[in-house]
Short mmCIF file of C-alpha atoms and ligand atoms in Angstrom, two decimals:
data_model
loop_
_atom_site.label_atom_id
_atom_site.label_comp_id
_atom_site.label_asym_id
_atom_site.label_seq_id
_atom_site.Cartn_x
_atom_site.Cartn_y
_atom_site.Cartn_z
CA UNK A 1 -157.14 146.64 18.13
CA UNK A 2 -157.96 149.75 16.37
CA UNK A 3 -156.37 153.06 16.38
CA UNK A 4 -157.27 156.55 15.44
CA UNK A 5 -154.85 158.75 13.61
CA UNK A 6 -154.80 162.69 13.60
CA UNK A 7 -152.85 165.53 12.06
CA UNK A 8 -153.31 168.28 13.89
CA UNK A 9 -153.89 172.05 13.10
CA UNK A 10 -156.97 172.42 10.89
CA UNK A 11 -159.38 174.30 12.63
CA UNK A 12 -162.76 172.97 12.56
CA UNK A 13 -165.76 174.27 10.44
CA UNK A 14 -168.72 173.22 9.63
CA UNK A 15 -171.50 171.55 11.23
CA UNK A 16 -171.79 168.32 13.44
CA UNK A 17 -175.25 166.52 14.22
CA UNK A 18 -175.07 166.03 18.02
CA UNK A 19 -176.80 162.55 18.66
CA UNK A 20 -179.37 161.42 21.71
CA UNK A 21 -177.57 161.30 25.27
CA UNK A 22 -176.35 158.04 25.99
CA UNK A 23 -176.59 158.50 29.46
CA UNK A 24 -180.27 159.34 29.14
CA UNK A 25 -181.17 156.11 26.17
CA UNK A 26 -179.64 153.39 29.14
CA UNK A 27 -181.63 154.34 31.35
CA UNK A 28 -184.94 155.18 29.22
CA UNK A 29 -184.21 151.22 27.91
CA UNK A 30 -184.51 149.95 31.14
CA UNK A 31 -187.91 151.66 32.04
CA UNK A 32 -188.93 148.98 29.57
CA UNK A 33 -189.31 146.23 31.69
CA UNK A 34 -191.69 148.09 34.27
CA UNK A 35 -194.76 147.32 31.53
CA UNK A 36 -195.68 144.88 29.42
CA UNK A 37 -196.50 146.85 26.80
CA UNK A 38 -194.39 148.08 24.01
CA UNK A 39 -191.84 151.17 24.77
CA UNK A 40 -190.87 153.09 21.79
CA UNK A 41 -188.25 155.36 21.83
CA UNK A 42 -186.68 157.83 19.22
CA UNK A 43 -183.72 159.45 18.70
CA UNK A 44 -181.84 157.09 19.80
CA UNK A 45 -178.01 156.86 19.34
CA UNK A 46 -176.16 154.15 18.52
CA UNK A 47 -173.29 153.45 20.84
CA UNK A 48 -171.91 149.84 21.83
CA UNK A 49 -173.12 151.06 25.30
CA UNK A 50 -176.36 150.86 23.54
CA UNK A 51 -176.46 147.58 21.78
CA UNK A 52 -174.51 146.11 25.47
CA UNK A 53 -177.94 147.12 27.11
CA UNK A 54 -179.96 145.89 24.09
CA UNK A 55 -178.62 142.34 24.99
CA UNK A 56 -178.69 142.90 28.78
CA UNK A 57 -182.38 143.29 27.98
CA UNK A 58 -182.88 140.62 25.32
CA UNK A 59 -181.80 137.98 27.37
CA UNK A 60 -183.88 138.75 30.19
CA UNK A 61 -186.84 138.27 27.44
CA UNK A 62 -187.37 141.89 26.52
CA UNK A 63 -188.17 141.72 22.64
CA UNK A 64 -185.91 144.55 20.88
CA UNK A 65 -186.43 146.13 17.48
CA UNK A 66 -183.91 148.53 16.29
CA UNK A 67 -183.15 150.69 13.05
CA UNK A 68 -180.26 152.98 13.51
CA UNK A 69 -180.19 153.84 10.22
CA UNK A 70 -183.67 154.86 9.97
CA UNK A 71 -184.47 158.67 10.03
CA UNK A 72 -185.66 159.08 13.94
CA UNK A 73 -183.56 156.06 15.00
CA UNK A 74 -186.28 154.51 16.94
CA UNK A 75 -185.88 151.78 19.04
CA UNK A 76 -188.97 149.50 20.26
CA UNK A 77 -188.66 147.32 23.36
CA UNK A 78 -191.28 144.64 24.84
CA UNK A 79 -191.34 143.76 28.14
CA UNK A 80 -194.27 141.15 27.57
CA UNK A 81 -192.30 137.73 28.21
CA UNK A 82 -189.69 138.61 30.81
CA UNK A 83 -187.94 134.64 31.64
CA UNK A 84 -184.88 135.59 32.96
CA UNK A 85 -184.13 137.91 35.97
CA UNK A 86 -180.70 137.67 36.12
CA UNK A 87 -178.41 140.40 34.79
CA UNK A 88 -175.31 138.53 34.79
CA UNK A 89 -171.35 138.91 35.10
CA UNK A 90 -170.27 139.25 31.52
CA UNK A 91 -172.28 141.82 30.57
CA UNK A 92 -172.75 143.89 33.88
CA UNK A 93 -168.73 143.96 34.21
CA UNK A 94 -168.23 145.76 30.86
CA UNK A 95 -171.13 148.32 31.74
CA UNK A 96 -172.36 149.74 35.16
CA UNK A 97 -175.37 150.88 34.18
CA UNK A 98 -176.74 147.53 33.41
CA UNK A 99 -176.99 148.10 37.47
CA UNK A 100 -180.43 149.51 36.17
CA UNK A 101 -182.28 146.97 35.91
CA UNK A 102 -182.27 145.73 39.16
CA UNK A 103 -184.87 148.61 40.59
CA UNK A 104 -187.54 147.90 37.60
CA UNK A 105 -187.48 143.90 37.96
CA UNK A 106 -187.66 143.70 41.67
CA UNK A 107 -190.58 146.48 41.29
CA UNK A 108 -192.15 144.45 38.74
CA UNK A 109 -191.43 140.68 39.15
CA UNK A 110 -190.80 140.97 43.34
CA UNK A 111 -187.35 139.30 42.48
CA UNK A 112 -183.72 139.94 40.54
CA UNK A 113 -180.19 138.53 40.43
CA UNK A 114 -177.60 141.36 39.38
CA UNK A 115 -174.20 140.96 39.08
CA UNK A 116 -171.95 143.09 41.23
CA UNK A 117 -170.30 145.79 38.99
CA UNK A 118 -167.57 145.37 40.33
CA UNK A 119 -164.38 147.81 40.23
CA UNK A 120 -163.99 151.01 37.36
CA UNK A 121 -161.47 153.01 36.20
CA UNK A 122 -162.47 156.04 37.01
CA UNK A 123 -162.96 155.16 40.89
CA UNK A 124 -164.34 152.66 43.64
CA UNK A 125 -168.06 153.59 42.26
CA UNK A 126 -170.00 151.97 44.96
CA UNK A 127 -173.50 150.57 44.46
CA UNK A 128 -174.45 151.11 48.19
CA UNK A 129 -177.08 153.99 48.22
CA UNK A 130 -179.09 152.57 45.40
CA UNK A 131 -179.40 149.12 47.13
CA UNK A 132 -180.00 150.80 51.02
CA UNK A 133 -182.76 152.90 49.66
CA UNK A 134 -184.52 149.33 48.15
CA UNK A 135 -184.19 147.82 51.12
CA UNK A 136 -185.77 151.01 53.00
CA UNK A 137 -188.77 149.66 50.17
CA UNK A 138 -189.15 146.38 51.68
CA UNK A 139 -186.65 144.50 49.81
CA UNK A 140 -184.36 141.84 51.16
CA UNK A 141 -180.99 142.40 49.92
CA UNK A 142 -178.33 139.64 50.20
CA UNK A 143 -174.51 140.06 48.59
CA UNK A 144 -173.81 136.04 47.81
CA UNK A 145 -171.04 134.93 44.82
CA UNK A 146 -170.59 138.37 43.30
CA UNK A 147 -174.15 139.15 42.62
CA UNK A 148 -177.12 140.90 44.25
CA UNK A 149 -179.27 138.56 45.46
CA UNK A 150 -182.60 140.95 45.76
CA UNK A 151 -186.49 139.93 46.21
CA UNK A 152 -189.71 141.42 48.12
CA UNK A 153 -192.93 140.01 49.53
CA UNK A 154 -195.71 141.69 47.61
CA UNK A 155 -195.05 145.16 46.20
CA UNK A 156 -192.51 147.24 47.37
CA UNK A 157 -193.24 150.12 49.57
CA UNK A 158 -192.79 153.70 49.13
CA UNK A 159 -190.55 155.00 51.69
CA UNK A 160 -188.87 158.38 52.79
CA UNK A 161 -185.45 158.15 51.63
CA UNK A 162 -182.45 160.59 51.53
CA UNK A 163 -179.28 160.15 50.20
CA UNK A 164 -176.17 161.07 51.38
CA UNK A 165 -174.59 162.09 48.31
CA UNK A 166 -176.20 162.60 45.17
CA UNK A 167 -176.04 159.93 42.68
CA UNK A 168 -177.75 160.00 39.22
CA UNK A 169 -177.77 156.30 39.46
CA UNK A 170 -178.98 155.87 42.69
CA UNK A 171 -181.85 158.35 41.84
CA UNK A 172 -182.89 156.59 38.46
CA UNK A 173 -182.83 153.39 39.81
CA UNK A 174 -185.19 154.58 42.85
CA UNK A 175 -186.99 156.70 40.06
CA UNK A 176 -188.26 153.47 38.44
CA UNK A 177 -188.95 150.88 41.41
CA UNK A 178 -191.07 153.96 43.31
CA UNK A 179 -192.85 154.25 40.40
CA UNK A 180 -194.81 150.50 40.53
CA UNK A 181 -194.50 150.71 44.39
CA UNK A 182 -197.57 150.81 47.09
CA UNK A 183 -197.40 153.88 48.64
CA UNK A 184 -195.90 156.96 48.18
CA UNK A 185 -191.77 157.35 48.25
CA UNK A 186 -190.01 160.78 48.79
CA UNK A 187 -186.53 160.72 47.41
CA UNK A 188 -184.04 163.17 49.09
CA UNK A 189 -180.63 164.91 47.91
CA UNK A 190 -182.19 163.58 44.50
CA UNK A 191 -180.00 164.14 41.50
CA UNK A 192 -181.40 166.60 39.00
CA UNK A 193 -179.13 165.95 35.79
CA UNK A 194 -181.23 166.27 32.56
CA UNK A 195 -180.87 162.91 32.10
CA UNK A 196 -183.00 161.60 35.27
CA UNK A 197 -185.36 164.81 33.98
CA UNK A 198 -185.81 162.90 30.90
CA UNK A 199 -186.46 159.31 32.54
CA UNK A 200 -189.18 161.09 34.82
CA UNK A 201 -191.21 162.44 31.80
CA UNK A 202 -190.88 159.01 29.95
CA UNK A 203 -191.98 157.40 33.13
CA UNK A 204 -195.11 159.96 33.25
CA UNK A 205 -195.72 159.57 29.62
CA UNK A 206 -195.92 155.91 30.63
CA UNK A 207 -198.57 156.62 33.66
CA UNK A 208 -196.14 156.92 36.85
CA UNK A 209 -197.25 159.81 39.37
CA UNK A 210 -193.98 161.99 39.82
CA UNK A 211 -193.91 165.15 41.12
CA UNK A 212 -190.44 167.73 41.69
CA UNK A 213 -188.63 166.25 38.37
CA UNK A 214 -185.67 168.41 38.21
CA UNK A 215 -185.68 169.14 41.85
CA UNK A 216 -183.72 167.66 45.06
CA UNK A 217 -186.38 166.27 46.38
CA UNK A 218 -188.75 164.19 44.17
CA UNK A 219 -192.11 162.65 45.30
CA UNK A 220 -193.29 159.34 43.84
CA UNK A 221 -197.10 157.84 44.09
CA UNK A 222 -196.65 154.48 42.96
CA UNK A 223 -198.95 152.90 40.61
CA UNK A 224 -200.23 148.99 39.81
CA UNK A 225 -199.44 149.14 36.30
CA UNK A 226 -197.46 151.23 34.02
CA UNK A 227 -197.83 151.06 30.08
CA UNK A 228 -195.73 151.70 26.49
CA UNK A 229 -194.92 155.51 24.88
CA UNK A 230 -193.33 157.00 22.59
CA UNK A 231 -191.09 159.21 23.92
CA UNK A 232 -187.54 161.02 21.86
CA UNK A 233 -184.39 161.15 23.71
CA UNK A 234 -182.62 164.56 24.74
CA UNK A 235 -179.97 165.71 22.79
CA UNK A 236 -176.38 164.68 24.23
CA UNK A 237 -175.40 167.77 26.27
CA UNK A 238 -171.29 165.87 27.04
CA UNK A 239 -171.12 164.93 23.04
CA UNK A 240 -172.55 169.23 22.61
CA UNK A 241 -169.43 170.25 25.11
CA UNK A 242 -167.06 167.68 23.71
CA UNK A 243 -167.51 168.94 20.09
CA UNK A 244 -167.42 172.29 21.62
CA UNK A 245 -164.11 171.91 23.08
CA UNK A 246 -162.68 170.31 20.03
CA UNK A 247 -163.56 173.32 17.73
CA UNK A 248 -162.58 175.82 20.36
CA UNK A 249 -158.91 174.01 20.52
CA UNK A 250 -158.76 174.54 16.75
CA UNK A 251 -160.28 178.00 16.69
CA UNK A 252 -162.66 177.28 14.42
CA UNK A 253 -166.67 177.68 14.09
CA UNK A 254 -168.87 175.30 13.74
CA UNK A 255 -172.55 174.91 14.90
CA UNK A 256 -173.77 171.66 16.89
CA UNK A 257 -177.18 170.96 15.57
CA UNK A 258 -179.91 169.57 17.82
CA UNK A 259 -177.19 170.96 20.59
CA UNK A 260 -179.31 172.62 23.33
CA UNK A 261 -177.78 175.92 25.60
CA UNK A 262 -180.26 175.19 28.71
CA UNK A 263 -178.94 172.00 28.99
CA UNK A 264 -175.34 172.93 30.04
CA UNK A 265 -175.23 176.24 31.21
CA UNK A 266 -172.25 175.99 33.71
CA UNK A 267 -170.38 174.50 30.84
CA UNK A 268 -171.34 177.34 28.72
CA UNK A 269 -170.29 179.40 31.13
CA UNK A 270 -166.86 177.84 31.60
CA UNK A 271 -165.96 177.92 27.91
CA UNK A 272 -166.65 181.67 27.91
CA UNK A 273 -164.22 182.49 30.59
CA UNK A 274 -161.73 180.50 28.47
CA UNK A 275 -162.67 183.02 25.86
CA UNK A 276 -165.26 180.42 23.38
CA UNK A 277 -168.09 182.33 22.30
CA UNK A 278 -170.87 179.81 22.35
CA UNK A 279 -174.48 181.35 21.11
CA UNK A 280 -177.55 179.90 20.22
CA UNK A 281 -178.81 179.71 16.57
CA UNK A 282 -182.27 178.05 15.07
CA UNK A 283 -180.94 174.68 14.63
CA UNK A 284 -178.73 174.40 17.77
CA UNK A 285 -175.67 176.18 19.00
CA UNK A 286 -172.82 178.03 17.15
CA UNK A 287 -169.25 177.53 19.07
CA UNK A 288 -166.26 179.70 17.61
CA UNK A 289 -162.62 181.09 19.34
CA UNK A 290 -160.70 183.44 17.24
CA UNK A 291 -158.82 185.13 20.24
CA UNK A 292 -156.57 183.06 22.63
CA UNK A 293 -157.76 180.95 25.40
CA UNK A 294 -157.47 182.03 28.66
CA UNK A 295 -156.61 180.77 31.79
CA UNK A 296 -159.99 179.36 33.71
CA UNK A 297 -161.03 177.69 37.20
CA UNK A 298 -163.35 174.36 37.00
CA UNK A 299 -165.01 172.51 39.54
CA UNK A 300 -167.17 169.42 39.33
CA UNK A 301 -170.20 169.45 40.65
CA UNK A 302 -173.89 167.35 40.34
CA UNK A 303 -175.54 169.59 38.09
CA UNK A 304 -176.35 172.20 37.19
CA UNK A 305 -172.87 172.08 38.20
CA UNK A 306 -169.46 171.87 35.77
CA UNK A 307 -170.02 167.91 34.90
CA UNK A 308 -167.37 165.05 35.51
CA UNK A 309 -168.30 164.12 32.29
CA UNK A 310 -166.91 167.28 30.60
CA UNK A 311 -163.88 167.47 33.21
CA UNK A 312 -161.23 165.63 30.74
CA UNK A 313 -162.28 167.68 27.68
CA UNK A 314 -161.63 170.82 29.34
CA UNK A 315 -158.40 169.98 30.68
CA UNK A 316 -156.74 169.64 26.81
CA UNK A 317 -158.44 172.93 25.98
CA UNK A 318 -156.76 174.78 28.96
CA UNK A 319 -153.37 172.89 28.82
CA UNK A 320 -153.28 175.79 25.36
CA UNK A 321 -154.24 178.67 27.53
CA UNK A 322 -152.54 181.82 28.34
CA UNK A 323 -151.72 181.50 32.62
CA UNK A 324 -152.81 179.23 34.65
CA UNK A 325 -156.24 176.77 35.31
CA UNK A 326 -157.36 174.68 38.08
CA UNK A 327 -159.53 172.17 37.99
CA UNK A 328 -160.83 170.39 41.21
CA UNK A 329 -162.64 166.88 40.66
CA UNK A 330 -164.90 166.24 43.05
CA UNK A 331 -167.24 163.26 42.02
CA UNK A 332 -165.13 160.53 41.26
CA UNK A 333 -161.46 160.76 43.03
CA UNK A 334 -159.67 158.99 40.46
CA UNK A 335 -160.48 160.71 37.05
CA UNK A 336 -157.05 162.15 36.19
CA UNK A 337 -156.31 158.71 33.83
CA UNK A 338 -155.95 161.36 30.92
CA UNK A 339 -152.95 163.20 32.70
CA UNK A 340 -150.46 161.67 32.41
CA UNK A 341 -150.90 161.23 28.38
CA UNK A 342 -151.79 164.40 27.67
CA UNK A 343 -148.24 165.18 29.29
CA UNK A 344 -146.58 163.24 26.41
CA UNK A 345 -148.29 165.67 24.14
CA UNK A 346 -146.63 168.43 25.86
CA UNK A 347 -148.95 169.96 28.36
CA UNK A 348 -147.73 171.07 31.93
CA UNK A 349 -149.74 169.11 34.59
CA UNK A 350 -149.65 169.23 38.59
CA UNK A 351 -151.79 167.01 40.43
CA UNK A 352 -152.37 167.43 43.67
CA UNK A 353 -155.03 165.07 45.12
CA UNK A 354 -158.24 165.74 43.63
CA UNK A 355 -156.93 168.99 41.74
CA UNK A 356 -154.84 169.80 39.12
CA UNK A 357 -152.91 172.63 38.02
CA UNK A 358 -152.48 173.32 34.26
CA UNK A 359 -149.84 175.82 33.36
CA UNK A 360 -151.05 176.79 29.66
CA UNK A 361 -148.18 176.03 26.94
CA UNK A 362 -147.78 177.58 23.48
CA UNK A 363 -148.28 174.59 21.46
CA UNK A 364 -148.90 170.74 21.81
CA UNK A 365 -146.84 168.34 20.05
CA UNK A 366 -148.29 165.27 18.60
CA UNK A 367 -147.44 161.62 20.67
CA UNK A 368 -148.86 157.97 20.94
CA UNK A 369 -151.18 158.11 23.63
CA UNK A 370 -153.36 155.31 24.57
CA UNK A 371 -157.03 155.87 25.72
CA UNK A 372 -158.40 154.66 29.61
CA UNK A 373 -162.12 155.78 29.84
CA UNK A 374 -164.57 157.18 27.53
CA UNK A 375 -163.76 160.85 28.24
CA UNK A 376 -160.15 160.63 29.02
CA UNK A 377 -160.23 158.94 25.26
CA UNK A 378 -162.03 162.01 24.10
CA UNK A 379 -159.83 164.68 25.25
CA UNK A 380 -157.00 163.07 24.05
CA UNK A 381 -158.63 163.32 20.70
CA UNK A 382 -159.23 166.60 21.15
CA UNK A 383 -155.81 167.79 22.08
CA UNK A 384 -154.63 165.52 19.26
CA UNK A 385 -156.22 168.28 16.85
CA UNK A 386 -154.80 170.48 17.81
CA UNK A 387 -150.84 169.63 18.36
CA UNK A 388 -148.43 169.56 16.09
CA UNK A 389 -147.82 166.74 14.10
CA UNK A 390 -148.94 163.52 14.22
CA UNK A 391 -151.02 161.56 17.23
CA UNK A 392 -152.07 157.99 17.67
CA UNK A 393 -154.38 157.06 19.75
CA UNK A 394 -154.75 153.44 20.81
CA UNK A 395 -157.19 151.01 22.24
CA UNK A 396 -160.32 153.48 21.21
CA UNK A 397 -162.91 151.14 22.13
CA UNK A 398 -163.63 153.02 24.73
CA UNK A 399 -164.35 155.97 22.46
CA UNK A 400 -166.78 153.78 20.95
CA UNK A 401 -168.75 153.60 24.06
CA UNK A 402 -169.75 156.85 23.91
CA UNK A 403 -169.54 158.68 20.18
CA UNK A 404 -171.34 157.74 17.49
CA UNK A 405 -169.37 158.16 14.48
CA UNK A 406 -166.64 160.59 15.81
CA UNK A 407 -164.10 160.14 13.06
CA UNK A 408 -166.68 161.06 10.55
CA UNK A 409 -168.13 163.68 12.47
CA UNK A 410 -165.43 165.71 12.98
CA UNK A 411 -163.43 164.79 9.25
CA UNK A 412 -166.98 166.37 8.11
CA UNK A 413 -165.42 169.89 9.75
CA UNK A 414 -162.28 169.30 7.92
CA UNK A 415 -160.43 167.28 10.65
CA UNK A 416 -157.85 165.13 9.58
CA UNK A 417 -158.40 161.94 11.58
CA UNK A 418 -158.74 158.30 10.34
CA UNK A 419 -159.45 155.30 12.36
CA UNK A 420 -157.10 152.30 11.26
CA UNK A 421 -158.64 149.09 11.81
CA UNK A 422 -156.51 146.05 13.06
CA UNK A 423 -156.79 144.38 9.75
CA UNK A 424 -155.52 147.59 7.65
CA UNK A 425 -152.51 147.67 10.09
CA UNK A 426 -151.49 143.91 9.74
CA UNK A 427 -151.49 144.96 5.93
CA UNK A 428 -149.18 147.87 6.60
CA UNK A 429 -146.70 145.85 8.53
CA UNK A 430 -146.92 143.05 6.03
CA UNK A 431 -146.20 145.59 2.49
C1 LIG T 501 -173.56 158.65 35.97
C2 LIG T 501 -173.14 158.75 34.53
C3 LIG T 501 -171.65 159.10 34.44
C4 LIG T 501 -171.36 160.36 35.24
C5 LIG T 501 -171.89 160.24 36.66
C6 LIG T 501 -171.77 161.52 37.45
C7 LIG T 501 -174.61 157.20 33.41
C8 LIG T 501 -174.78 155.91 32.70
N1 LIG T 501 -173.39 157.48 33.87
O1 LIG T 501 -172.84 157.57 36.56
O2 LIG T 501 -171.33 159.29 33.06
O3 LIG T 501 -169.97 160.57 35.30
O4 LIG T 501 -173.29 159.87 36.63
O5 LIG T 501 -172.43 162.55 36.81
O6 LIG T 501 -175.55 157.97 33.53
N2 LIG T 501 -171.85 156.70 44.75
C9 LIG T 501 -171.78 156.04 45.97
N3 LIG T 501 -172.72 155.07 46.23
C10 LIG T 501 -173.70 154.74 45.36
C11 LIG T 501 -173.76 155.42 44.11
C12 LIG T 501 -172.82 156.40 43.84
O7 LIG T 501 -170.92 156.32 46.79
O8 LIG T 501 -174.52 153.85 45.64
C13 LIG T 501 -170.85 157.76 44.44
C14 LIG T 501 -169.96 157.43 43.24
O9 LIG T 501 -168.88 156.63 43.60
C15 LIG T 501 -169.54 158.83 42.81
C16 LIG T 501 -170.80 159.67 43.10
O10 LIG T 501 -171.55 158.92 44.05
O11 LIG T 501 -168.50 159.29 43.60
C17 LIG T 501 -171.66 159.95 41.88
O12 LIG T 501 -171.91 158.75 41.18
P1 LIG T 501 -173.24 158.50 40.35
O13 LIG T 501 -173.94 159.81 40.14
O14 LIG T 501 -174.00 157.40 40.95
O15 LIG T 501 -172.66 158.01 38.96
P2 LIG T 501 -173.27 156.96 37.96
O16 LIG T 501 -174.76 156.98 38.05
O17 LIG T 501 -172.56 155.68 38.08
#
């Protein structure tokens, strides 16, 4: 398995390209199979996420072209010849959005067969709300041999539904079945993230009648067909803060281009009470530190909240503050995986249920750490740049997940980080 090496110290500077949000491509390639028509979308980036939902979709018949080396990194999908609509185990297990196709083939095909995601490691991660509010469509939903067993008479029906908690998932998936439903569905406690902002404009760039995108409550007149677009995917606002974090922890400067501010304001606003100026320039946003950090409090929140997503990152910035931070999680209740590493690098920890308390320390030292989830991975990374000596990080693959090229992004700002492949280290052991 691979690893990834760093020598810490060198501050960052430079510039990083920050690459289309994952979290808004998966769903976007799902919206696919609500047309037959071709769906072409740019600016995609190029993630194994990515290519695990580019098979999802390939073997339920959805044609795929893809150049992710092209300038625009475009990324056609035809929904013409769907044969197969069953999402199944292996594939759904290693990624729980593939949970997103179930709204747009039972809207479309009045049938699907999805694999239960099953467990996570950042929490229970139920499924619940997104299959009660198809069910309050008309669908009947049966739970039979680990799968979703899911089909409807006819078209499904818009309904008045309000969730109890707001789930970004929950709201996509809605998002796209409403869309090619009879009637008219009003969806409650709807999650606003920029991410289910951009699926609602490729949906209406694709003919679906949506009204309140970006709202908590978002109104839905369904439509009998739906057809292809071209439509670019937002810039990654967690990749933006990630970055952001890692050349704050160095002090350096660089500037994130493509980054957008109005995206991630609370997380803006979080790095400047730690003392990062953040400011926007013509080609995205500048992010320096050349005073200490200080001391700040976090909470998650749905946005425009402090995301989950961002939660881990922050954490190794603070751990080098001057006092004391606390940061309260309360999305997912058990996303402190990163903890108990970072404490082998030297930061002072207390966790307390769904808070911590980070007691800053003068300097990190560097340890072998081994990554859990995609962001714990991340922050381990970026506390790795900045401790002393040298870190290795194991079993990145979850860092693969989620960051296109990181290595080379941030050796570009003069980090010293290498990735050493499994082969290269079977050489090393051998000499
Ligand atoms: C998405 C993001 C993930 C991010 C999360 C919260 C993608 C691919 N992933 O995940 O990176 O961390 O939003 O911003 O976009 N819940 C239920 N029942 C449900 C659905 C959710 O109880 O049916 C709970 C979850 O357990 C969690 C909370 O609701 O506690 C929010 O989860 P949700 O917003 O659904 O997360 P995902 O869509 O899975």
């Amino acid at each position: 398995m691979d690893k990834i090496r760093i020598i810490g110290g060198a501050p960052l500077q430079g510039t990083i390209p920050i690459s289309g949000a994952k979290n808004a491509a998966l769903p976007l390639m799902c919206a696919s199979l609500l047309t037959d028509e071709t769906l072409h979308l740019s600016n995609m980036p190029y993630l194994a996420d990515i290519v695990t939902m580019a098979n999802l979709l390939a073997q339920h018949g959805v044609a795929l072209s893809f150049s992710p080396q092209a300038k625009g990194r475009s990324m056609s999908l035809a929904a013409a010849n769907v044969h197969n609509l069953t999402a199944p185990y292996e594939l759904v297990r290693t990624m729980r959005a593939s949970v997103l196709v179930l709204g747009p083939l039972l809207a479309r095909f009045g049938a699907a067969k999805v694999s239960l995601p099953g467990g996570c490691a950042i929490g229970a991660r139920p499924i619940d709300m997104h299959l009660k509010a198809l069910a309050d469509m008309g669908a009947q939903i049966d739970l039979r041999d680990g799968y979703i067993h899911a089909k409807v008479a006819g078209r499904l029906k818009g309904a008045a539904i309000q969730f109890e908690k707001v789930s970004v998932g929950a709201t996509e998936n809605l998002l796209m079945a409403a869309s090619l439903a009879e009637g008219v569905t009003v969806i409650g406690n709807a999650a606003r993230e920029p991410e289910v902002c951009d699926l609602a404009h490729c949906l209406q760039k694709m003919g679906a009648r949506i009204e309140g995108i970006g709202t908590g409550e978002i109104r839905v007149t369904g439509v009998d067909t739906l057809h292809g677009c071209d439509y670019a995917v937002i810039a990654d606002r967690i990749e933006t803060g990630t970055f952001a974090a890692a050349a704050a922890i160095t002090g350096g400067d660089v500037e994130l281009l493509g980054a957008r501010a109005d995206l991630m304001q609370a997380t803006i606003a979080a790095f400047a009470e730690a003392g990062v100026e953040i400011s926007e320039t013509p080609r995205g946003l500048r992010v320096c530190r050349d005073g200490r950090i200080s001391g700040t409090d976090i909470m998650t929140q749905p946005y425009p909240g402090f995301p989950t997503d961002m939660q881990a990152q922050m954490m190794a910035l603070l751990s080098l503050a001057d006092g004391a931070s606390m940061v309260t999680e309360t999305i997912f209740e058990n996303r402190y995986m990163h903890v108990p590493e970072l404490m082998r690098m030297g930061t002072k920890i207390v966790l307390h249920g769904a808070s911590a308390m980070i007691r800053g320390v003068p300097e990190l030292r560097g340890a072998e750490v081994m990554a859990t989830d995609l962001r714990a991975s991340v922050s381990l990374v970026i506390a790795a740049l900045a401790a002393k000596g040298e870190t290795i990080i194991h079993r990145i693959y979850h860092l693969d997940r989620g960051y296109e090229r990181l290595e080379e992004k941030l050796a570009g700002c003069g980090a010293n980080i290498e990735r050493i492949t499994s082969r290269q280290s079977v050489k090393v052991e051998a000499a």
